[in-house]
């Protein structure tokens, strides 16, 4: 009798405590969700603010007069671009649309600065989806380049050829650019440069015989693969090589082997 009375008293208390615990859990979860949403909004506002500041800064630098420090300005802008490009969280929010503006300043200030051209093609064509603007910027830089002065200048023609073939579908221009790669790379006896020259020679030949050559496209995606600056670029290149019928394998030393399809 006494035990049943205690039991009747305990059960309602236990139910009440369980309800309170459930309410507390739901409130805590809701607060955590609201806190996360607030953080996302705050981050989004920060990314947008940073983007506007970067845009204004690049516009000012583009119009800034020449005081003899162009090389330093180009270096500084390129370092800022690398921070911009590498901020994956911000780029997911605001995209890569500012990439061409960075390179307009860099090329205007120091068109002979070869290294940024690789990132130009990747960020403007692949990421920002503006291959036409990428080719225009590469053309602008090429006007100031001379393979006798910089033996690596042929690389700019190589990036241009890739953009023309893969992203613009301008096969004739791509063929001409690959022929320029072969011509300019004669000034560089480095083995890697000569391998790239041979690859460009084959690609130009494929395009001459068959403008829509799968082998030419595979060679270009191979160049994207070996020059990719992030994993997304590498995966996109691998996907497209396989889509075109190429078989791809990787050596333990990091080398890449691609077997093209039997029929081009």
Short mmCIF file of C-alpha atoms in Angstrom, two decimals:
data_model
loop_
_atom_site.label_atom_id
_atom_site.label_comp_id
_atom_site.label_asym_id
_atom_site.label_seq_id
_atom_site.Cartn_x
_atom_site.Cartn_y
_atom_site.Cartn_z
CA UNK A 1 0.00 0.00 0.00
CA UNK A 2 2.72 2.41 1.05
CA UNK A 3 4.88 1.38 -1.93
CA UNK A 4 2.01 1.99 -4.36
CA UNK A 5 1.49 5.48 -2.96
CA UNK A 6 5.18 6.32 -3.40
CA UNK A 7 5.07 4.92 -6.92
CA UNK A 8 2.02 7.06 -7.77
CA UNK A 9 3.90 10.14 -6.53
CA UNK A 10 7.18 9.35 -8.31
CA UNK A 11 5.70 8.74 -11.76
CA UNK A 12 4.21 12.27 -12.21
CA UNK A 13 7.47 13.81 -10.98
CA UNK A 14 9.51 11.73 -13.41
CA UNK A 15 7.20 12.71 -16.26
CA UNK A 16 7.50 16.37 -15.33
CA UNK A 17 11.28 16.17 -15.12
CA UNK A 18 11.37 14.41 -18.50
CA UNK A 19 9.24 17.13 -20.07
CA UNK A 20 11.45 19.84 -18.60
CA UNK A 21 14.55 18.08 -19.93
CA UNK A 22 13.00 17.79 -23.39
CA UNK A 23 12.02 21.47 -23.37
CA UNK A 24 15.52 22.42 -22.25
CA UNK A 25 17.10 20.31 -25.00
CA UNK A 26 14.84 21.84 -27.65
CA UNK A 27 15.57 25.35 -26.43
CA UNK A 28 19.33 24.68 -26.40
CA UNK A 29 19.18 23.23 -29.92
CA UNK A 30 17.16 26.20 -31.12
CA UNK A 31 19.61 28.65 -29.53
CA UNK A 32 22.53 26.82 -31.15
CA UNK A 33 20.75 26.94 -34.52
CA UNK A 34 20.02 30.65 -34.16
CA UNK A 35 23.63 31.28 -33.10
CA UNK A 36 24.91 29.41 -36.18
CA UNK A 37 22.58 31.36 -38.45
CA UNK A 38 23.72 34.63 -36.87
CA UNK A 39 27.37 33.65 -37.42
CA UNK A 40 26.64 32.82 -41.07
CA UNK A 41 24.94 36.17 -41.62
CA UNK A 42 27.80 37.98 -39.88
CA UNK A 43 30.40 36.12 -41.99
CA UNK A 44 28.44 36.81 -45.16
CA UNK A 45 28.34 40.53 -44.36
CA UNK A 46 32.08 40.46 -43.63
CA UNK A 47 32.84 38.74 -46.94
CA UNK A 48 30.75 41.28 -48.84
CA UNK A 49 32.45 44.18 -47.04
CA UNK A 50 35.91 42.74 -47.70
CA UNK A 51 35.01 42.27 -51.37
CA UNK A 52 33.96 45.92 -51.74
CA UNK A 53 37.18 47.08 -50.07
CA UNK A 54 39.27 44.89 -52.39
CA UNK A 55 37.40 46.14 -55.43
CA UNK A 56 37.91 49.78 -54.45
CA UNK A 57 41.61 49.17 -53.70
CA UNK A 58 42.20 47.49 -57.09
CA UNK A 59 40.40 50.30 -58.91
CA UNK A 60 42.62 52.84 -57.17
CA UNK A 61 45.79 50.87 -57.96
CA UNK A 62 44.75 50.54 -61.61
CA UNK A 63 44.52 54.34 -61.88
CA UNK A 64 47.52 55.11 -59.67
CA UNK A 65 50.37 56.95 -61.48
CA UNK A 66 53.75 55.32 -62.10
CA UNK A 67 56.33 56.34 -59.51
CA UNK A 68 58.89 53.71 -60.51
CA UNK A 69 57.59 51.06 -58.10
CA UNK A 70 55.52 49.03 -60.56
CA UNK A 71 57.29 45.75 -59.82
CA UNK A 72 56.68 46.12 -56.08
CA UNK A 73 53.03 46.97 -56.68
CA UNK A 74 52.61 43.90 -58.91
CA UNK A 75 54.24 41.68 -56.27
CA UNK A 76 52.01 43.10 -53.54
CA UNK A 77 48.82 42.69 -55.60
CA UNK A 78 49.77 39.11 -56.49
CA UNK A 79 50.24 38.26 -52.79
CA UNK A 80 46.84 39.77 -52.08
CA UNK A 81 45.36 37.72 -54.92
CA UNK A 82 46.80 34.52 -53.41
CA UNK A 83 45.04 35.33 -50.12
CA UNK A 84 41.82 36.05 -52.02
CA UNK A 85 42.09 32.86 -54.09
CA UNK A 86 42.96 30.67 -51.11
CA UNK A 87 40.09 31.86 -48.88
CA UNK A 88 37.74 28.99 -49.73
CA UNK A 89 35.03 30.02 -47.27
CA UNK A 90 34.84 33.53 -48.72
CA UNK A 91 34.96 32.30 -52.31
CA UNK A 92 32.02 29.97 -51.67
CA UNK A 93 30.05 33.05 -50.62
CA UNK A 94 31.17 35.69 -53.11
CA UNK A 95 32.77 33.69 -55.96
CA UNK A 96 35.88 34.49 -58.01
CA UNK A 97 34.50 37.43 -59.98
CA UNK A 98 37.21 39.80 -58.76
CA UNK A 99 40.04 37.65 -60.20
CA UNK A 100 40.31 39.53 -63.54
CA UNK A 101 40.64 42.83 -61.68
CA UNK A 102 43.69 41.57 -59.79
CA UNK A 103 45.38 40.56 -63.04
CA UNK A 104 44.54 43.77 -64.83
CA UNK A 105 46.64 45.56 -62.20
CA UNK A 106 49.42 42.95 -62.19
CA UNK A 107 49.80 42.87 -65.98
CA UNK A 108 49.61 46.64 -66.27
CA UNK A 109 52.34 47.07 -63.63
CA UNK A 110 54.62 44.16 -64.54
CA UNK A 111 53.63 42.16 -67.65
CA UNK A 112 56.97 40.31 -67.53
CA UNK A 113 56.07 38.74 -64.17
CA UNK A 114 55.50 35.20 -65.52
CA UNK A 115 54.29 33.24 -62.47
CA UNK A 116 50.90 34.99 -62.06
CA UNK A 117 49.81 33.99 -65.57
CA UNK A 118 49.21 30.39 -64.43
CA UNK A 119 46.80 31.60 -61.75
CA UNK A 120 45.23 33.99 -64.25
CA UNK A 121 44.10 31.19 -66.53
CA UNK A 122 42.95 29.00 -63.65
CA UNK A 123 41.07 31.62 -61.66
CA UNK A 124 39.53 33.63 -64.51
CA UNK A 125 38.63 30.80 -66.90
CA UNK A 126 38.04 27.83 -64.61
CA UNK A 127 36.79 29.57 -61.47
CA UNK A 128 35.22 32.83 -62.63
CA UNK A 129 33.96 31.37 -65.91
CA UNK A 130 35.34 34.25 -68.01
CA UNK A 131 37.69 32.62 -70.58
CA UNK A 132 37.25 35.47 -73.06
CA UNK A 133 38.57 37.94 -70.52
CA UNK A 134 41.37 35.56 -69.60
CA UNK A 135 42.51 35.38 -73.24
CA UNK A 136 42.33 39.18 -73.53
CA UNK A 137 44.54 39.59 -70.47
CA UNK A 138 47.00 36.99 -71.77
CA UNK A 139 47.12 38.80 -75.13
CA UNK A 140 47.88 42.05 -73.33
CA UNK A 141 50.76 40.47 -71.44
CA UNK A 142 52.18 38.78 -74.54
CA UNK A 143 52.71 42.17 -76.18
CA UNK A 144 55.44 42.88 -73.61
CA UNK A 145 57.07 39.45 -73.55
CA UNK A 146 60.13 38.24 -75.44
CA UNK A 147 61.44 34.64 -75.22
CA UNK A 148 64.99 35.91 -75.67
CA UNK A 149 64.61 37.99 -72.52
CA UNK A 150 62.64 35.41 -70.50
CA UNK A 151 62.95 31.79 -71.70
CA UNK A 152 59.77 30.86 -69.77
CA UNK A 153 57.61 33.32 -71.70
CA UNK A 154 56.36 30.46 -73.91
CA UNK A 155 54.19 29.35 -70.96
CA UNK A 156 51.86 32.29 -71.51
CA UNK A 157 51.13 31.03 -75.04
CA UNK A 158 50.49 27.60 -73.54
CA UNK A 159 47.91 28.94 -71.06
CA UNK A 160 46.28 30.94 -73.87
CA UNK A 161 46.08 27.87 -76.10
CA UNK A 162 44.39 25.91 -73.31
CA UNK A 163 41.77 28.60 -72.74
CA UNK A 164 41.09 28.92 -76.48
CA UNK A 165 40.63 25.20 -77.05
CA UNK A 166 38.83 24.05 -73.91
CA UNK A 167 36.78 27.06 -72.87
CA UNK A 168 36.22 29.08 -76.04
CA UNK A 169 36.17 26.30 -78.62
CA UNK A 170 38.39 28.44 -80.87
CA UNK A 171 40.42 25.59 -82.35
CA UNK A 172 42.22 27.63 -85.01
CA UNK A 173 43.47 30.18 -82.46
CA UNK A 174 44.47 27.33 -80.15
CA UNK A 175 46.49 25.74 -82.97
CA UNK A 176 48.27 29.04 -83.65
CA UNK A 177 49.03 29.48 -79.95
CA UNK A 178 50.48 25.97 -79.70
CA UNK A 179 52.70 26.71 -82.69
CA UNK A 180 53.91 29.81 -80.83
CA UNK A 181 54.71 27.61 -77.83
CA UNK A 182 56.95 25.47 -80.05
CA UNK A 183 58.60 28.56 -81.54
CA UNK A 184 59.22 30.40 -78.25
CA UNK A 185 60.26 27.32 -76.27
CA UNK A 186 63.31 26.92 -78.52
CA UNK A 187 64.92 29.55 -76.32
CA UNK A 188 64.66 27.22 -73.31
CA UNK A 189 66.74 24.04 -73.20
CA UNK A 190 65.22 22.86 -69.92
CA UNK A 191 63.96 19.23 -70.32
CA UNK A 192 60.49 20.06 -68.95
CA UNK A 193 60.18 22.93 -71.40
CA UNK A 194 61.13 20.67 -74.29
CA UNK A 195 58.56 18.07 -73.21
CA UNK A 196 55.88 20.75 -73.16
CA UNK A 197 57.07 21.94 -76.55
CA UNK A 198 56.72 18.41 -77.95
CA UNK A 199 53.23 18.14 -76.45
CA UNK A 200 52.23 21.44 -78.07
CA UNK A 201 53.65 20.28 -81.42
CA UNK A 202 51.51 17.13 -81.27
CA UNK A 203 48.43 19.09 -80.23
CA UNK A 204 48.87 21.56 -83.09
CA UNK A 205 49.22 18.61 -85.51
CA UNK A 206 46.05 16.97 -84.17
CA UNK A 207 44.14 20.25 -84.60
CA UNK A 208 45.46 20.67 -88.14
CA UNK A 209 44.25 17.21 -89.15
CA UNK A 210 41.03 17.24 -87.15
CA UNK A 211 39.79 20.51 -85.59
CA UNK A 212 37.62 18.68 -83.03
CA UNK A 213 40.32 16.20 -82.10
CA UNK A 214 39.74 14.38 -78.81
CA UNK A 215 43.48 13.86 -78.49
CA UNK A 216 44.09 17.59 -78.71
CA UNK A 217 41.52 18.18 -75.98
CA UNK A 218 42.99 15.42 -73.82
CA UNK A 219 46.46 16.97 -74.17
CA UNK A 220 45.04 20.31 -73.07
CA UNK A 221 43.25 18.80 -70.07
CA UNK A 222 46.52 17.05 -69.22
CA UNK A 223 48.16 20.47 -69.09
CA UNK A 224 45.38 21.68 -66.81
CA UNK A 225 45.96 18.63 -64.60
CA UNK A 226 49.73 19.01 -64.21
CA UNK A 227 49.44 22.78 -63.67
CA UNK A 228 46.37 22.74 -61.40
CA UNK A 229 46.70 24.98 -58.35
CA UNK A 230 43.93 23.29 -56.35
CA UNK A 231 42.21 19.93 -56.04
CA UNK A 232 39.03 21.08 -57.78
CA UNK A 233 41.05 21.92 -60.90
CA UNK A 234 42.76 18.53 -60.79
CA UNK A 235 39.49 16.63 -60.40
CA UNK A 236 37.87 18.56 -63.24
CA UNK A 237 40.81 17.73 -65.54
CA UNK A 238 40.70 14.02 -64.61
CA UNK A 239 36.93 13.91 -65.18
CA UNK A 240 37.25 15.46 -68.64
CA UNK A 241 40.14 13.24 -69.71
CA UNK A 242 38.02 10.19 -68.85
CA UNK A 243 34.96 11.73 -70.54
CA UNK A 244 36.96 12.03 -73.78
CA UNK A 245 37.95 8.37 -73.59
CA UNK A 246 41.42 8.75 -72.12
CA UNK A 247 42.85 6.31 -69.58
CA UNK A 248 44.82 7.95 -66.79
CA UNK A 249 47.25 6.52 -64.23
CA UNK A 250 49.54 8.01 -61.61
CA UNK A 251 53.04 6.82 -60.77
CA UNK A 252 54.46 6.61 -57.26
CA UNK A 253 56.81 9.47 -58.18
CA UNK A 254 53.83 11.71 -58.98
CA UNK A 255 54.09 11.27 -62.74
CA UNK A 256 50.94 11.17 -64.86
CA UNK A 257 50.35 8.83 -67.79
CA UNK A 258 47.45 9.25 -70.18
CA UNK A 259 46.53 6.79 -72.92
CA UNK A 260 44.28 8.44 -75.54
CA UNK A 261 41.34 6.61 -77.14
CA UNK A 262 42.10 4.44 -80.19
CA UNK A 263 39.82 6.49 -82.38
CA UNK A 264 40.23 10.25 -82.38
#
